[in-house]
PDB file of C-alpha atoms in Angstrom:
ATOM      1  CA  UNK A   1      -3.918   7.498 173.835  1.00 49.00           C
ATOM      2  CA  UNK A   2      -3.333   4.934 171.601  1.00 58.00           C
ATOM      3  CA  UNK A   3      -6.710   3.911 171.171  1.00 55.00           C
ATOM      4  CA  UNK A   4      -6.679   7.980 169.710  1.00 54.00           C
ATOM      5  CA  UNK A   5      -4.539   7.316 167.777  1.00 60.00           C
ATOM      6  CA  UNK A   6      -5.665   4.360 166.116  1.00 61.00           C
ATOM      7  CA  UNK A   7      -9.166   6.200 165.532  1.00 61.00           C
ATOM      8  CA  UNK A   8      -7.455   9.235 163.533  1.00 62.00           C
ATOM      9  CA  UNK A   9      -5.327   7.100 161.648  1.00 62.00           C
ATOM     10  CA  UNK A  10      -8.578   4.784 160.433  1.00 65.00           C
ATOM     11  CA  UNK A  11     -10.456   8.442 159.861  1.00 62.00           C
ATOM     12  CA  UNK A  12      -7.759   9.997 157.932  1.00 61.00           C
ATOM     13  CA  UNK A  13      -7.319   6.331 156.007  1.00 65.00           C
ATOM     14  CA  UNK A  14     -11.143   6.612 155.269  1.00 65.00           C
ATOM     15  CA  UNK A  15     -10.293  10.248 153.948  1.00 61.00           C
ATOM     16  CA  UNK A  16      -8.225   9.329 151.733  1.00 62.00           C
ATOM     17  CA  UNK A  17      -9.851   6.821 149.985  1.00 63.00           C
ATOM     18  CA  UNK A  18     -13.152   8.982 149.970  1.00 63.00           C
ATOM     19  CA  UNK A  19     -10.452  11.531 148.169  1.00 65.00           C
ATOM     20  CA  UNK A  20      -9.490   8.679 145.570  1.00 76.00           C
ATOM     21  CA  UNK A  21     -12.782   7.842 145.033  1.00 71.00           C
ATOM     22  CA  UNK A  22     -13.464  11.137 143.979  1.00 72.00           C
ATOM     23  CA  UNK A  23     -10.693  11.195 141.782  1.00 77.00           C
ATOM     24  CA  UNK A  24     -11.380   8.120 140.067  1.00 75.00           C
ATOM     25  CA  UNK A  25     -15.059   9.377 139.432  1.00 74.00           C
ATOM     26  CA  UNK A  26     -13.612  12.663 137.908  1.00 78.00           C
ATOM     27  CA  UNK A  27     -11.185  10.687 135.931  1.00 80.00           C
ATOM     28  CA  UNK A  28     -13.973   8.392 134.699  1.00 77.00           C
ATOM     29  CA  UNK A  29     -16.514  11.558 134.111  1.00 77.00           C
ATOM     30  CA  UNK A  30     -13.994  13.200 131.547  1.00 83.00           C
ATOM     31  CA  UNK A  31     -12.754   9.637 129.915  1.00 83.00           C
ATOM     32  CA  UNK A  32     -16.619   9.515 129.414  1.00 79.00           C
ATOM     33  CA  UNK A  33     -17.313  12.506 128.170  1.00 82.00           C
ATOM     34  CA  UNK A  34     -13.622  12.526 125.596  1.00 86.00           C
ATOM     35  CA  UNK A  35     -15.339   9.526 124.339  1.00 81.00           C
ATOM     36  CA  UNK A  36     -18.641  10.729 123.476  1.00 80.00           C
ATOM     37  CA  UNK A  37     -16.722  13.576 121.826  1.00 82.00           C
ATOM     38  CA  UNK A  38     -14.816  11.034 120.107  1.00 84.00           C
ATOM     39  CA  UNK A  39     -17.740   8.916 119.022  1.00 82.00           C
ATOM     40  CA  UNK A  40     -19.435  11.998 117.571  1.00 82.00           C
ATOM     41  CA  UNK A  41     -16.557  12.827 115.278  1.00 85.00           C
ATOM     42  CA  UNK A  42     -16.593   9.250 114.381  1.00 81.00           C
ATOM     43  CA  UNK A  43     -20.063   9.221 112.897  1.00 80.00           C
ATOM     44  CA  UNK A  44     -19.879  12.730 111.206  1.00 83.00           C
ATOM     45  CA  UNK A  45     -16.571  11.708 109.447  1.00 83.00           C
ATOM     46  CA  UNK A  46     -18.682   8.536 108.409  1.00 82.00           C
ATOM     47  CA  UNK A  47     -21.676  10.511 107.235  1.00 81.00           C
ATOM     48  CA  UNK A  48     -19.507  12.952 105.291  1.00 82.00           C
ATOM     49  CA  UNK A  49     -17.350   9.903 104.068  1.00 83.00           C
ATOM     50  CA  UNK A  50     -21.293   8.504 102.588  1.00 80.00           C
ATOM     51  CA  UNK A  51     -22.500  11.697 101.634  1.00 81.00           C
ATOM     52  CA  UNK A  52     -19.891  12.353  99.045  1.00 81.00           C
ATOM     53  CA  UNK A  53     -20.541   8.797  97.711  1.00 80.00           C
ATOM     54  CA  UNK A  54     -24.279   9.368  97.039  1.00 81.00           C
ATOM     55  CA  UNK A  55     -23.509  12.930  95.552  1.00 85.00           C
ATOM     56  CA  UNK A  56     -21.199  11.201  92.908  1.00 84.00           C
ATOM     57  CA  UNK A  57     -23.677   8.431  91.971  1.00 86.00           C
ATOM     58  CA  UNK A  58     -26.890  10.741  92.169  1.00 86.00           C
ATOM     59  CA  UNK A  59     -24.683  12.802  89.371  1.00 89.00           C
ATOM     60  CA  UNK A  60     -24.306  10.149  88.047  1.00 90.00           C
ATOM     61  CA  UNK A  61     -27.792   8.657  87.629  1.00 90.00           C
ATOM     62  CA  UNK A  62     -28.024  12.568  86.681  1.00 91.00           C
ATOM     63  CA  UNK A  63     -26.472  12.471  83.389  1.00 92.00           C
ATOM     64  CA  UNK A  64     -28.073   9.031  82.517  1.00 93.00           C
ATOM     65  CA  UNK A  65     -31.326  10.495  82.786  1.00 91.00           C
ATOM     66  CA  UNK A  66     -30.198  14.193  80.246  1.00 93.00           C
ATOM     67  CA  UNK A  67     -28.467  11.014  77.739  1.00 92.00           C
ATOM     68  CA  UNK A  68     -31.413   9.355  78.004  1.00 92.00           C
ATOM     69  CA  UNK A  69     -33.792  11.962  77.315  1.00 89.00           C
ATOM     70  CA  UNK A  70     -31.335  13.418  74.261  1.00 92.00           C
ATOM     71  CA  UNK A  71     -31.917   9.763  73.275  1.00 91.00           C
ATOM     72  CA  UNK A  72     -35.335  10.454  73.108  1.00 86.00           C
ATOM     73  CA  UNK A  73     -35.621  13.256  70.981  1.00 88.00           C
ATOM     74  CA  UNK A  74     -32.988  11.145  68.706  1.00 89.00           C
ATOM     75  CA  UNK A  75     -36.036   8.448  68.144  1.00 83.00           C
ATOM     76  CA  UNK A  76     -38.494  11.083  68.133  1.00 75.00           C
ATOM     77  CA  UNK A  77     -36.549  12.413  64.827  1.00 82.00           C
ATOM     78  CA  UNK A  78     -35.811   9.473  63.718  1.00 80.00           C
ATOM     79  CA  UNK A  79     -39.268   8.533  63.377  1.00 70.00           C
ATOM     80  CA  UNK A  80     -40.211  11.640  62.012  1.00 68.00           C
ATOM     81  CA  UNK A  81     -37.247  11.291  59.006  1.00 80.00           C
ATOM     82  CA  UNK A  82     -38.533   7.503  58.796  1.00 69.00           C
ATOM     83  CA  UNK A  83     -42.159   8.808  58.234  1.00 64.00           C
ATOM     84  CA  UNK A  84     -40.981  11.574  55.716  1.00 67.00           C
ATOM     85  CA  UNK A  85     -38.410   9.818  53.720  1.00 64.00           C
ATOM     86  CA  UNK A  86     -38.270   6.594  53.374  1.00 63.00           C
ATOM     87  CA  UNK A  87     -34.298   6.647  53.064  1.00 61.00           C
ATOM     88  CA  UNK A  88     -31.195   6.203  54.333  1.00 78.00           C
ATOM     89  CA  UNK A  89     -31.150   9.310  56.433  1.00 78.00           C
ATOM     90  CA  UNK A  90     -33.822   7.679  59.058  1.00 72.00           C
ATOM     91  CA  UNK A  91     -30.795   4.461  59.577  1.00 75.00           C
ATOM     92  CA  UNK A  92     -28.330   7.704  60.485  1.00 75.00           C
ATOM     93  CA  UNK A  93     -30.767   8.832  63.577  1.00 78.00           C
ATOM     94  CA  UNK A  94     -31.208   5.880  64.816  1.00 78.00           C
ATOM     95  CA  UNK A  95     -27.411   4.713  65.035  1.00 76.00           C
ATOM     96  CA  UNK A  96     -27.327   7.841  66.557  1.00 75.00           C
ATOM     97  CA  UNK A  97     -30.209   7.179  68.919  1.00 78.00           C
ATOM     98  CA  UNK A  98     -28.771   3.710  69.330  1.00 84.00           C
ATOM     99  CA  UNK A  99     -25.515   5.192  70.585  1.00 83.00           C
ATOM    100  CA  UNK A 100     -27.227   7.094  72.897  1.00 77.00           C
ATOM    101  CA  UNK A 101     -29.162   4.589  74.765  1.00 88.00           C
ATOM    102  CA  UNK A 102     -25.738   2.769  75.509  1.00 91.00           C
ATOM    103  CA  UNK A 103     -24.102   5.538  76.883  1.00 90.00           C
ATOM    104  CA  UNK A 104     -27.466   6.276  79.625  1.00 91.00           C
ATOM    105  CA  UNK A 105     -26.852   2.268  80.066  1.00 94.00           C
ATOM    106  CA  UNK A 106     -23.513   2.890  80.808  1.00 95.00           C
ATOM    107  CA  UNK A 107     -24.061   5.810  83.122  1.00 94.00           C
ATOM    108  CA  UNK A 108     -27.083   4.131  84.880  1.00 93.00           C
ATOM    109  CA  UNK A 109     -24.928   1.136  85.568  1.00 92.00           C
ATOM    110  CA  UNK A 110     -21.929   3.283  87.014  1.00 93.00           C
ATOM    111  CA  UNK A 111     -24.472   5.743  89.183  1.00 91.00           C
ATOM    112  CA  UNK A 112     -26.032   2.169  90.686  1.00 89.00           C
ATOM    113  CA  UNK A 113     -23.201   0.691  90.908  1.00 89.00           C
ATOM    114  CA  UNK A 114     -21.839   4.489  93.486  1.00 88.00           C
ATOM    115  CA  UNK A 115     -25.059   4.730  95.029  1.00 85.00           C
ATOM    116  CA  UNK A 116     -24.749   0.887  96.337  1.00 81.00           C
ATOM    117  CA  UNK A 117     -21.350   1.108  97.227  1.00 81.00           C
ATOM    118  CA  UNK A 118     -22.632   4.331  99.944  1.00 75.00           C
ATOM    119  CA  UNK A 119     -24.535   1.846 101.732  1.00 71.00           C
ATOM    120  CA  UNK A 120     -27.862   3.243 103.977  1.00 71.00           C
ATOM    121  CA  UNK A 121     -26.995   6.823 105.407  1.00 70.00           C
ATOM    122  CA  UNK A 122     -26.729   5.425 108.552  1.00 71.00           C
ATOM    123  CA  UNK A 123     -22.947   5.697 110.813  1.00 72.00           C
ATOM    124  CA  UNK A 124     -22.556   2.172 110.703  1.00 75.00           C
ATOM    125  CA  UNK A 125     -18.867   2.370 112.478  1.00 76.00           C
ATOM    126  CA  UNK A 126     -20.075   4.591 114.678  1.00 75.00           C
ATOM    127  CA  UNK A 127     -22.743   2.805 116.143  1.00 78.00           C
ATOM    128  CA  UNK A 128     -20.437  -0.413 116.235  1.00 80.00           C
ATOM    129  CA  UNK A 129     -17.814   1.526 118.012  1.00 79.00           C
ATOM    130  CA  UNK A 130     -20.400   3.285 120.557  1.00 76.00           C
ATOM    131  CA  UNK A 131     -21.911  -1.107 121.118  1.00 81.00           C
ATOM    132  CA  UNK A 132     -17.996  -2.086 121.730  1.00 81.00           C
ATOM    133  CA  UNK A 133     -17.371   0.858 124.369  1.00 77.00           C
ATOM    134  CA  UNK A 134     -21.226   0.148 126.171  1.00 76.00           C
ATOM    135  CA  UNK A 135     -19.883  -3.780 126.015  1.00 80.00           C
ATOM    136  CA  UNK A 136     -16.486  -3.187 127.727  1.00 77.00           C
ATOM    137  CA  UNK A 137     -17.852  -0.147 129.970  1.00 75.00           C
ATOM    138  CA  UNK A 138     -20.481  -2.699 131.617  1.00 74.00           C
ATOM    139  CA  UNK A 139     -17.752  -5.312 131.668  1.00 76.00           C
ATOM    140  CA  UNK A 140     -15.768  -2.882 133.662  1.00 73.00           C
ATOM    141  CA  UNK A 141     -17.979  -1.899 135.550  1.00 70.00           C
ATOM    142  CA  UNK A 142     -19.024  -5.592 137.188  1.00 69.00           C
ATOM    143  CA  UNK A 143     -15.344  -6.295 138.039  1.00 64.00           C
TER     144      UNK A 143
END
């Protein structure tokens, strides 16, 4: 009888480990799966964060390019009133025109300057995070 006894206590031992393996897979399937979920909000935070930085300098780089043009049509008439008269009123357009060009300079510079700062539309954190977690997961997982 005892020899019964030791055989159902070794069974129902077996059981419940079988039972806590289980419940250390579940665990480990919805840690998984909260993490993915996680890492996903990560990178479209990013992406949003990078987005707003290339709309700003592409506005940017916008405005340099209608300065520039207005610049442009400053030279074209001041080439015209140089050709015409041969007076002061030419030196007036092309201050003008001259004033123009620095302030596309300036806007160029800033719009660069906005677009660099966004970096390649790519979730860098994300990514990192996602190598980190795949690091410590197979770490983990050899112990």
């Amino acid at each position: 009888m005892d020899l019964l006894d030791r055989t159902d206590h070794r069974a129902a031992r077996r059981a419940d480990q079988e039972e806590s393996v289980a419940a250390l897979v579940s665990k480990a399937s919805r840690q998984l799966t909260q993490l993915v979920h996680d890492e996903l909000r990560l990178a479209q935070a990013e992406m949003a964060q990078k987005g707003r930085r290339w709309g700003v300098g592409g506005g940017l780089l916008g405005g340099a390019g209608i300065v520039a043009m207005l610049a442009l049509q400053a030279l074209v008439a001041t080439a015209i009133i140089a050709l015409a008269l041969v007076l002061p009123l030419w030196a007036a357009a092309l201050v003008i025109a001259a004033a123009l060009l620095l302030i596309a300079a300036v806007l160029g510079g800033l719009g660069k300057r906005k677009v660099g700062q966004a970096g390649p539309p790519v979730p860098e954190q994300a990514i990192e995070s996602v190598r980190a977690d795949l690091v410590e997961i197979k770490e983990r997982a050899h112990r």
